[in-house]
Short mmCIF file of C-alpha atoms in Angstrom, two decimals:
data_model
loop_
_atom_site.label_atom_id
_atom_site.label_comp_id
_atom_site.label_asym_id
_atom_site.label_seq_id
_atom_site.Cartn_x
_atom_site.Cartn_y
_atom_site.Cartn_z
CA MET E 5 -16.86 239.31 -49.67
CA LYS E 6 -16.75 238.39 -53.18
CA THR E 7 -15.17 235.17 -51.96
CA MET E 8 -17.27 234.26 -49.43
CA MET E 9 -20.25 235.11 -52.03
CA ALA E 10 -18.50 232.48 -54.82
CA ILE E 11 -17.81 229.72 -52.33
CA SER E 12 -21.09 230.00 -50.66
CA GLY E 13 -23.09 229.85 -54.81
CA ALA E 14 -21.03 226.92 -55.26
CA ALA E 15 -21.96 225.47 -52.44
CA LEU E 16 -25.38 225.65 -52.61
CA LEU E 17 -25.11 223.66 -56.15
CA ALA E 18 -23.28 221.00 -55.14
CA VAL E 19 -24.80 220.50 -51.96
CA GLY E 20 -28.45 221.31 -53.81
CA ALA E 21 -27.92 218.97 -56.36
CA ALA E 22 -26.92 216.17 -54.17
CA GLY E 23 -30.18 216.03 -52.37
CA ARG E 24 -32.99 217.15 -55.29
CA ALA E 25 -33.50 213.34 -55.46
CA ARG E 26 -34.17 213.20 -52.03
CA ALA E 27 -36.52 216.09 -50.28
CA GLN E 28 -37.40 218.52 -53.75
CA GLN E 29 -39.22 221.09 -52.48
CA PRO E 30 -42.66 222.61 -53.71
CA ASP E 31 -42.61 223.77 -57.16
CA GLU E 32 -44.54 227.49 -56.22
CA GLY E 33 -43.52 229.98 -58.04
CA PHE E 34 -42.84 233.29 -57.54
CA TRP E 35 -46.18 235.08 -56.73
CA ASN E 36 -48.10 232.01 -55.88
CA GLY E 37 -45.77 231.00 -53.69
CA ALA E 38 -45.90 234.65 -51.72
CA SER E 39 -46.52 235.86 -48.19
CA ALA E 40 -47.20 239.01 -45.94
CA GLU E 41 -47.18 239.41 -42.34
CA VAL E 42 -48.47 242.65 -41.28
CA THR E 43 -47.72 243.36 -37.70
CA ALA E 44 -48.76 247.09 -35.99
CA LEU E 45 -47.64 248.02 -32.43
CA ASN E 46 -48.81 250.46 -30.11
CA PHE E 47 -45.71 250.27 -27.90
CA TYR E 48 -45.61 252.25 -24.18
CA TYR E 49 -42.04 252.16 -22.14
CA ASN E 50 -41.62 252.69 -19.05
CA ARG E 51 -37.68 252.27 -17.11
CA ASP E 52 -37.97 254.12 -13.35
CA PHE E 53 -34.20 253.98 -11.92
CA ARG E 54 -34.72 253.46 -7.95
CA SER E 55 -31.14 254.19 -6.76
CA GLY E 56 -28.46 255.98 -8.26
CA ALA E 57 -27.02 259.54 -9.80
CA GLY E 58 -28.19 260.07 -13.61
CA GLN E 59 -31.38 260.31 -15.14
CA GLY E 60 -34.13 258.89 -13.49
CA LYS E 61 -36.40 257.66 -15.94
CA ARG E 62 -36.81 256.58 -19.11
CA ALA E 63 -40.93 256.93 -20.89
CA GLU E 64 -42.01 257.18 -24.85
CA TRP E 65 -44.78 255.85 -26.31
CA ALA E 66 -44.29 254.87 -29.89
CA GLN E 67 -46.38 253.59 -33.30
CA GLY E 68 -44.53 250.91 -35.39
CA PHE E 69 -45.50 249.08 -38.74
CA VAL E 70 -44.04 246.02 -39.41
CA VAL E 71 -44.38 244.30 -42.71
CA ASP E 72 -42.38 241.16 -43.53
CA ALA E 73 -42.85 240.35 -47.36
CA LYS E 74 -41.76 237.18 -48.69
CA SER E 75 -41.62 235.82 -52.27
CA GLY E 76 -42.08 232.34 -53.14
CA TYR E 77 -39.34 230.99 -55.77
CA THR E 78 -38.98 231.11 -59.58
CA ARG E 79 -39.81 227.50 -61.04
CA GLY E 80 -36.67 225.66 -62.43
CA PRO E 81 -33.92 223.55 -61.18
CA VAL E 82 -32.52 227.20 -59.28
CA GLY E 83 -35.35 229.37 -57.89
CA ALA E 84 -35.01 232.98 -57.44
CA GLY E 85 -36.98 234.96 -54.76
CA LEU E 86 -37.60 238.40 -53.20
CA ASP E 87 -37.68 239.01 -49.55
CA LEU E 88 -38.92 242.78 -48.03
CA LEU E 89 -39.03 244.26 -44.91
CA GLY E 90 -40.61 247.41 -44.28
CA ILE E 91 -40.49 249.17 -41.07
CA GLY E 92 -42.42 252.16 -40.30
CA ASP E 93 -41.55 254.18 -36.13
CA PHE E 94 -43.35 257.11 -35.12
CA LYS E 95 -43.45 258.87 -32.19
CA LEU E 96 -46.55 259.78 -30.29
CA ASP E 97 -45.03 261.00 -26.69
CA GLY E 98 -41.75 261.57 -25.11
CA VAL E 99 -39.15 264.43 -23.67
CA ARG E 100 -35.07 264.70 -23.91
CA ALA E 101 -35.33 263.70 -19.92
CA GLU E 102 -36.54 260.53 -20.18
CA ALA E 103 -35.27 259.47 -23.87
CA GLY E 104 -33.53 256.43 -24.34
CA THR E 105 -35.72 253.91 -24.18
CA GLY E 106 -34.76 252.20 -27.25
CA LEU E 107 -38.15 252.39 -29.11
CA LEU E 108 -37.00 255.46 -31.43
CA PRO E 109 -33.86 256.65 -32.28
CA ASN E 110 -32.12 260.05 -31.12
CA ASN E 111 -30.93 262.93 -32.47
CA ALA E 112 -27.20 264.63 -31.83
CA ASP E 113 -29.20 267.03 -28.96
CA GLY E 114 -30.58 263.80 -27.25
CA THR E 115 -34.26 263.56 -28.46
CA ALA E 116 -36.17 260.98 -30.45
CA GLN E 117 -36.48 261.42 -33.70
CA HIS E 118 -40.32 262.09 -34.64
CA ALA E 119 -39.75 258.96 -37.67
CA LEU E 120 -37.98 256.44 -39.27
CA VAL E 121 -39.22 254.47 -42.49
CA ARG E 122 -36.86 251.75 -43.90
CA VAL E 123 -37.23 249.41 -46.26
CA ALA E 124 -34.35 246.24 -46.40
CA PRO E 125 -34.37 243.81 -49.03
CA THR E 126 -33.15 240.24 -49.14
CA LEU E 127 -32.49 238.32 -52.37
CA LYS E 128 -32.50 234.85 -52.55
CA LEU E 129 -31.85 231.35 -54.53
CA ARG E 130 -32.60 228.04 -53.83
CA ALA E 131 -32.00 224.52 -54.98
CA SER E 132 -33.49 221.41 -53.52
CA GLN E 133 -33.25 222.19 -49.54
CA THR E 134 -30.71 224.54 -49.68
CA GLU E 135 -31.07 228.49 -50.33
CA LEU E 136 -28.28 231.15 -50.22
CA LYS E 137 -29.58 234.40 -49.12
CA TRP E 138 -28.02 238.45 -49.05
CA GLY E 139 -29.53 241.58 -47.80
CA SER E 140 -30.37 242.04 -44.48
CA PHE E 141 -31.33 239.33 -41.67
CA ILE E 142 -32.50 238.96 -38.28
CA PRO E 143 -31.27 236.26 -36.64
CA ASN E 144 -32.39 234.48 -34.09
CA GLU E 145 -29.01 231.55 -33.37
CA PRO E 146 -27.32 230.92 -29.54
CA LEU E 147 -24.18 233.41 -30.59
CA VAL E 148 -25.94 236.09 -32.72
CA ARG E 149 -29.71 236.69 -31.54
CA ALA E 150 -31.11 240.01 -33.26
CA SER E 151 -33.13 242.13 -30.76
CA ILE E 152 -36.76 242.16 -31.55
CA THR E 153 -38.04 243.45 -28.08
CA ARG E 154 -38.96 246.95 -29.02
CA ILE E 155 -40.69 247.90 -32.49
CA MET E 156 -38.01 247.87 -34.78
CA PRO E 157 -36.34 244.31 -35.15
CA GLU E 158 -32.69 244.86 -34.95
CA THR E 159 -30.67 243.91 -38.76
CA PHE E 160 -27.77 242.33 -39.89
CA GLN E 161 -26.47 242.72 -43.67
CA GLY E 162 -24.72 240.24 -45.16
CA VAL E 163 -25.05 236.53 -46.55
CA THR E 164 -26.17 233.17 -45.84
CA LEU E 165 -26.10 229.67 -46.99
CA GLU E 166 -28.46 227.30 -45.17
CA SER E 167 -28.88 223.65 -45.97
CA LYS E 168 -30.96 220.91 -44.90
CA ASP E 169 -30.54 218.07 -47.66
CA VAL E 170 -28.52 215.85 -45.17
CA PRO E 171 -31.36 213.75 -43.72
CA LYS E 172 -31.52 214.68 -40.14
CA LEU E 173 -29.07 217.85 -40.35
CA ASP E 174 -29.24 221.21 -40.63
CA LEU E 175 -26.26 223.38 -41.36
CA LEU E 176 -26.32 227.37 -41.55
CA LEU E 177 -23.54 229.15 -42.65
CA ALA E 178 -23.11 233.08 -42.45
CA ARG E 179 -21.01 236.32 -42.88
CA PHE E 180 -22.52 239.85 -41.08
CA THR E 181 -20.39 242.72 -42.09
CA SER E 182 -23.11 245.61 -40.39
CA ALA E 183 -25.86 245.75 -38.45
CA TRP E 184 -29.32 248.06 -37.84
CA TYR E 185 -29.85 248.59 -34.28
CA ARG E 186 -33.14 248.23 -33.09
CA ASP E 187 -33.22 252.19 -31.96
CA GLY E 188 -30.61 253.33 -35.20
CA ASP E 189 -31.35 255.29 -37.94
CA SER E 190 -28.35 253.17 -39.76
CA ARG E 191 -26.16 250.75 -40.11
CA VAL E 192 -23.25 250.60 -38.23
CA PRO E 193 -19.79 248.66 -38.10
CA ILE E 194 -20.33 244.89 -36.34
CA THR E 195 -18.62 245.55 -32.89
CA LEU E 196 -19.48 243.77 -29.32
CA THR E 197 -21.51 245.12 -26.49
CA ASN E 198 -19.27 246.55 -23.62
CA LYS E 199 -21.86 246.52 -20.22
CA ASN E 200 -20.62 247.72 -17.54
CA ARG E 201 -16.76 248.23 -18.65
CA ARG E 202 -16.23 244.38 -19.24
CA PHE E 203 -13.56 245.17 -22.31
CA LEU E 204 -11.93 247.77 -23.81
CA GLY E 205 -14.38 250.06 -25.65
CA THR E 206 -16.15 249.28 -29.05
CA PRO E 207 -14.37 248.41 -31.55
CA ASP E 208 -15.37 247.61 -35.12
CA SER E 209 -15.02 244.80 -36.65
CA ASP E 210 -14.53 243.76 -40.62
CA ALA E 211 -17.17 240.91 -39.95
CA LEU E 212 -18.88 238.41 -37.90
CA ASP E 213 -19.02 234.79 -39.69
CA LEU E 214 -21.42 232.03 -38.10
CA VAL E 215 -21.25 228.27 -38.88
CA SER E 216 -23.76 226.14 -36.99
CA ALA E 217 -24.26 222.38 -37.60
CA THR E 218 -27.63 220.74 -35.80
CA TYR E 219 -27.96 217.39 -35.96
CA ALA E 220 -31.43 215.13 -34.85
CA LEU E 221 -29.30 211.98 -33.08
CA ALA E 222 -32.77 210.05 -32.08
CA PRO E 223 -36.36 210.82 -31.28
CA GLY E 224 -36.55 213.96 -29.21
CA THR E 225 -32.05 214.43 -29.21
CA GLN E 226 -30.37 216.91 -30.62
CA LEU E 227 -26.91 218.41 -31.00
CA ARG E 228 -25.63 221.24 -32.02
CA TYR E 229 -22.49 222.89 -32.41
CA GLN E 230 -21.78 226.61 -33.23
CA GLY E 231 -18.85 228.92 -33.77
CA ALA E 232 -18.66 232.64 -33.61
CA LEU E 233 -16.17 234.59 -35.04
CA MET E 234 -15.67 238.77 -34.53
CA GLU E 235 -12.51 239.27 -36.70
CA ASP E 236 -10.02 240.41 -34.47
CA ILE E 237 -12.02 240.36 -31.80
CA TYR E 238 -12.71 237.15 -29.98
CA ARG E 239 -14.29 233.55 -31.07
CA GLN E 240 -16.55 232.07 -29.63
CA GLN E 241 -17.87 228.30 -29.55
CA LEU E 242 -21.53 226.77 -28.76
CA TYR E 243 -21.66 222.77 -27.57
CA ASN E 244 -25.47 222.12 -27.45
CA LEU E 245 -27.65 218.87 -25.53
CA ILE E 246 -31.47 219.12 -26.34
CA GLN E 247 -33.34 216.07 -24.79
CA THR E 248 -36.93 216.15 -24.59
CA ARG E 249 -38.38 213.13 -23.49
CA LYS E 250 -42.48 212.21 -23.13
CA PHE E 251 -43.80 211.18 -20.49
CA GLY E 252 -47.86 210.21 -21.15
CA LYS E 253 -49.03 213.55 -22.03
CA ASP E 254 -46.50 215.65 -20.02
CA GLN E 255 -43.28 216.68 -21.25
CA LEU E 256 -39.70 217.05 -20.17
CA ARG E 257 -37.57 219.17 -21.87
CA VAL E 258 -33.42 219.79 -20.72
CA ASP E 259 -31.03 222.21 -22.66
CA VAL E 260 -27.63 222.37 -21.80
CA ARG E 261 -25.50 225.12 -23.04
CA TYR E 262 -21.62 225.06 -23.27
CA PHE E 263 -19.89 228.30 -24.40
CA ARG E 264 -16.42 229.19 -25.00
CA THR E 265 -14.84 232.29 -25.61
CA ASP E 266 -11.68 233.70 -26.31
CA ASP E 267 -9.47 237.23 -27.78
CA ILE E 268 -8.46 236.70 -31.40
CA GLY E 269 -6.34 238.42 -33.98
CA GLN E 270 -5.58 242.08 -32.75
CA SER E 271 -7.35 241.73 -29.37
CA ARG E 272 -8.94 244.92 -30.30
CA ALA E 273 -11.51 244.74 -27.83
CA GLY E 274 -8.69 243.90 -24.72
CA PRO E 275 -8.00 240.17 -23.41
CA ILE E 276 -11.21 237.49 -23.44
CA ASP E 277 -11.20 234.41 -21.97
CA ASN E 278 -14.67 232.54 -20.66
CA ARG E 279 -16.20 229.60 -20.80
CA MET E 280 -19.72 229.28 -19.63
CA VAL E 281 -22.59 226.92 -18.15
CA SER E 282 -26.28 227.72 -18.93
CA SER E 283 -28.99 225.41 -18.98
CA MET E 284 -32.22 225.14 -18.26
CA VAL E 285 -34.91 222.13 -16.85
CA SER E 286 -38.59 221.44 -17.70
CA TRP E 287 -42.09 220.23 -17.51
CA ARG E 288 -45.17 220.58 -19.42
CA SER E 289 -48.00 219.31 -18.08
CA GLY E 290 -51.21 220.45 -19.67
CA ASP E 291 -51.78 224.24 -19.82
CA HIS E 292 -48.66 224.82 -16.96
CA GLU E 293 -44.70 224.12 -17.10
CA VAL E 294 -42.40 224.98 -14.96
CA GLY E 295 -38.30 225.36 -15.44
CA ALA E 296 -35.50 225.87 -13.32
CA GLY E 297 -32.17 227.05 -14.89
CA TYR E 298 -28.62 227.33 -13.89
CA GLN E 299 -25.94 229.60 -15.26
CA LYS E 300 -21.90 229.79 -14.28
CA LEU E 301 -19.61 232.33 -16.06
CA SER E 302 -15.68 231.08 -15.17
CA GLY E 303 -12.60 232.12 -16.64
CA PRO E 304 -10.61 235.99 -15.95
CA SER E 305 -13.36 237.47 -18.51
CA ALA E 306 -17.13 238.18 -19.00
CA MET E 307 -18.63 236.71 -21.97
CA PRO E 308 -19.10 238.78 -25.01
CA TRP E 309 -21.89 239.01 -27.46
CA PRO E 310 -22.72 240.92 -30.40
CA GLY E 311 -23.43 244.69 -30.22
CA GLY E 312 -26.91 245.52 -29.98
CA THR E 313 -28.14 241.98 -29.64
CA ASP E 314 -29.64 240.05 -27.06
CA GLY E 315 -27.32 237.13 -25.34
CA ASN E 316 -28.99 233.57 -26.40
CA VAL E 317 -28.79 232.30 -22.87
CA PHE E 318 -31.45 231.11 -20.07
CA ASN E 319 -31.09 233.75 -17.25
CA TRP E 320 -30.84 236.73 -19.78
CA THR E 321 -34.34 239.05 -19.03
CA PHE E 322 -35.67 242.02 -19.99
CA ILE E 323 -33.46 244.20 -17.48
CA ASN E 324 -30.64 242.16 -17.02
CA ASP E 325 -27.73 240.14 -18.59
CA PHE E 326 -26.06 238.19 -15.44
CA LEU E 327 -23.28 238.17 -17.73
CA GLU E 328 -20.76 239.27 -15.60
CA ARG E 329 -16.97 237.69 -15.02
CA GLY E 330 -17.56 234.92 -12.57
CA GLU E 331 -21.16 235.30 -12.39
CA ARG E 332 -22.70 232.30 -10.78
CA SER E 333 -26.99 232.43 -11.30
CA TRP E 334 -30.07 230.36 -11.01
CA GLN E 335 -33.66 230.87 -12.20
CA LEU E 336 -37.40 229.63 -11.54
CA ARG E 337 -39.83 229.87 -13.94
CA TYR E 338 -43.49 229.06 -14.38
CA SER E 339 -46.11 229.51 -17.21
CA ILE E 340 -49.44 228.81 -17.65
CA ASP E 341 -52.14 229.01 -20.51
CA GLY E 342 -55.39 230.66 -19.54
CA LYS E 343 -57.84 227.94 -20.52
CA SER E 344 -57.18 225.60 -17.64
CA ILE E 345 -58.63 228.59 -15.38
CA GLY E 346 -61.69 229.27 -17.77
CA ILE E 347 -59.95 232.50 -19.79
CA PRO E 348 -59.15 231.41 -23.24
CA GLY E 349 -56.67 233.42 -24.33
CA LEU E 350 -54.51 234.73 -21.58
CA SER E 351 -51.01 233.33 -21.18
CA VAL E 352 -48.32 234.24 -18.40
CA MET E 353 -44.72 233.91 -17.83
CA ALA E 354 -43.10 235.02 -14.45
CA ARG E 355 -39.75 233.91 -13.81
CA TYR E 356 -37.21 235.10 -10.41
CA ILE E 357 -33.05 234.54 -11.39
CA SER E 358 -30.51 235.82 -8.48
CA GLY E 359 -27.08 236.27 -9.17
CA ASP E 360 -23.94 236.36 -7.25
CA SER E 361 -20.01 235.91 -7.11
CA ALA E 362 -20.35 238.30 -9.57
CA ARG E 363 -16.46 240.33 -9.87
CA PRO E 364 -17.45 243.47 -12.28
CA ALA E 365 -14.84 246.07 -13.57
CA THR E 366 -17.23 248.82 -11.91
CA PHE E 367 -17.50 247.34 -8.29
CA ALA E 368 -15.09 246.03 -5.27
CA GLY E 369 -16.58 243.00 -3.63
CA GLU E 370 -18.56 240.49 -4.58
CA GLY E 371 -21.73 241.38 -7.26
CA ARG E 372 -24.92 240.16 -6.10
CA GLU E 373 -28.67 241.03 -7.77
CA TRP E 374 -32.12 239.55 -8.75
CA ALA E 375 -34.98 240.11 -10.97
CA ARG E 376 -38.19 239.22 -11.56
CA ASP E 377 -39.95 239.29 -14.32
CA VAL E 378 -43.75 238.98 -15.34
CA LEU E 379 -45.29 238.81 -18.51
CA THR E 380 -48.65 238.61 -19.28
CA THR E 381 -50.33 238.22 -22.80
CA TYR E 382 -54.18 238.07 -23.85
CA GLN E 383 -55.17 237.53 -27.50
CA PHE E 384 -58.69 238.62 -27.87
CA GLN E 385 -61.15 235.70 -28.95
CA SER E 386 -63.71 237.31 -30.81
CA GLU E 387 -63.63 236.90 -34.64
CA ARG E 388 -63.79 240.45 -35.09
CA PHE E 389 -60.74 241.14 -32.81
CA LYS E 390 -58.88 237.85 -33.41
CA HIS E 391 -55.80 239.14 -34.69
CA LEU E 392 -55.38 241.79 -31.39
CA SER E 393 -53.56 240.93 -29.01
CA LEU E 394 -52.77 242.87 -25.75
CA ILE E 395 -48.84 242.24 -23.50
CA TRP E 396 -47.55 243.58 -20.67
CA PHE E 397 -44.52 243.65 -18.85
CA ASN E 398 -43.67 243.94 -15.11
CA GLY E 399 -40.16 243.72 -14.09
CA THR E 400 -38.36 244.48 -10.90
CA PHE E 401 -34.43 244.83 -10.58
CA ARG E 402 -32.33 245.14 -7.97
CA SER E 403 -28.37 244.57 -7.62
CA ASN E 404 -25.83 245.94 -4.81
CA TYR E 405 -22.90 247.43 -7.78
CA GLN E 406 -26.28 248.06 -10.70
CA ARG E 407 -28.82 250.90 -10.40
CA ASN E 408 -31.94 249.47 -8.91
CA VAL E 409 -35.43 249.20 -11.67
CA ASP E 410 -38.78 248.82 -11.62
CA GLU E 411 -39.92 249.38 -15.40
CA ASN E 412 -43.05 248.62 -17.27
CA ARG E 413 -44.11 247.57 -21.32
CA LEU E 414 -47.63 247.75 -22.53
CA ILE E 415 -47.98 246.76 -26.41
CA LEU E 416 -51.07 246.53 -28.47
CA GLN E 417 -50.42 244.55 -31.44
CA TYR E 418 -52.59 243.10 -34.19
CA ARG E 419 -50.71 241.16 -36.32
CA ARG E 420 -52.16 239.46 -39.66
CA GLN E 421 -50.75 237.10 -41.86
CA PHE E 422 -51.92 237.48 -45.54
CA ASP E 423 -51.06 234.53 -48.36
CA SER E 424 -51.43 234.39 -52.25
CA PRO E 425 -54.61 233.31 -52.82
CA ASP E 426 -53.13 230.52 -55.13
CA ARG E 427 -50.84 228.83 -52.63
#
């Protein structure tokens, strides 16, 4: 870690100095550049298992608060700042027989904890358009996507170096050494997710390293490469093409991602050898958008991803991942903005995903499954309640090798942004 910090610090100064003349950030100051976003979530979760043995239902109700406060940077060629993430998670209702929703940490006896409060700081330095940060992160990258689908966002502890000093090129280096899961009460070592016994357990790794480069090749065309290395477990690479084209007021978007994953070092999770294509084509016309996705895994293993995270692939749903060995899946989706039907503030997204050809370790034969999701959001329009929104997720999942599920999540959300008066 000390070596990583030294290299990152040197790179910060070198790259920042090279690009300072081209794009100097506004010199706002530590307090004048500060901002904070406050979110309150009243969250009810209900997952009803419709087949199989074991727990019949998971249902809990909780209240959460998330404060994301960010300072500006001190003045000078190298500015310093501090970000603070504050989280409070409080149980409102739930019993041991229905625990495990991910809303709340669990005690040793399986009951949900009544409350958890924590603060996660991040120190940062900036020179020109290059930033070095050390502390807690909520990454949203194709190879590392923290789960933010409950009250507490998953965080990773580590160091990142980001730079936009080279025109048209965004660079990211990161090293994460531990994680705090969305339903955790402490930090845990880096590992991988082992759903359906896809790998040989969930061994610890010393670190997860990430490198990312995104290049704007032309207007509407982006190329992205990412590489991730989970020490002694796996190495993963992403090759990504994003194409956006305007046709009058309409827009076509094509996003194709190719993943390559292999075990590395001591191979603590066993042999890993996977290739996957995940793609999405969408067409937006006014307040309507339609999309079609296709995903195919090949190789003798399933595709791994970091423990506690959500896989950043197009056929990932709220209930299932469609990432079994050999699995092939396709998706149809539609979304609408309620303005077009006279209901401003309303938005609806519906999708259907079907998978087949899966070869799970827990099932002798071809695995087949499908999922249907509907996500409805209403943002209140009156001045008094403009920061308030109501979110309803309804999902159905059916499979011949996993338990069938019907799920509902109901969230009342209050979100407000606060900026420094001098900003």
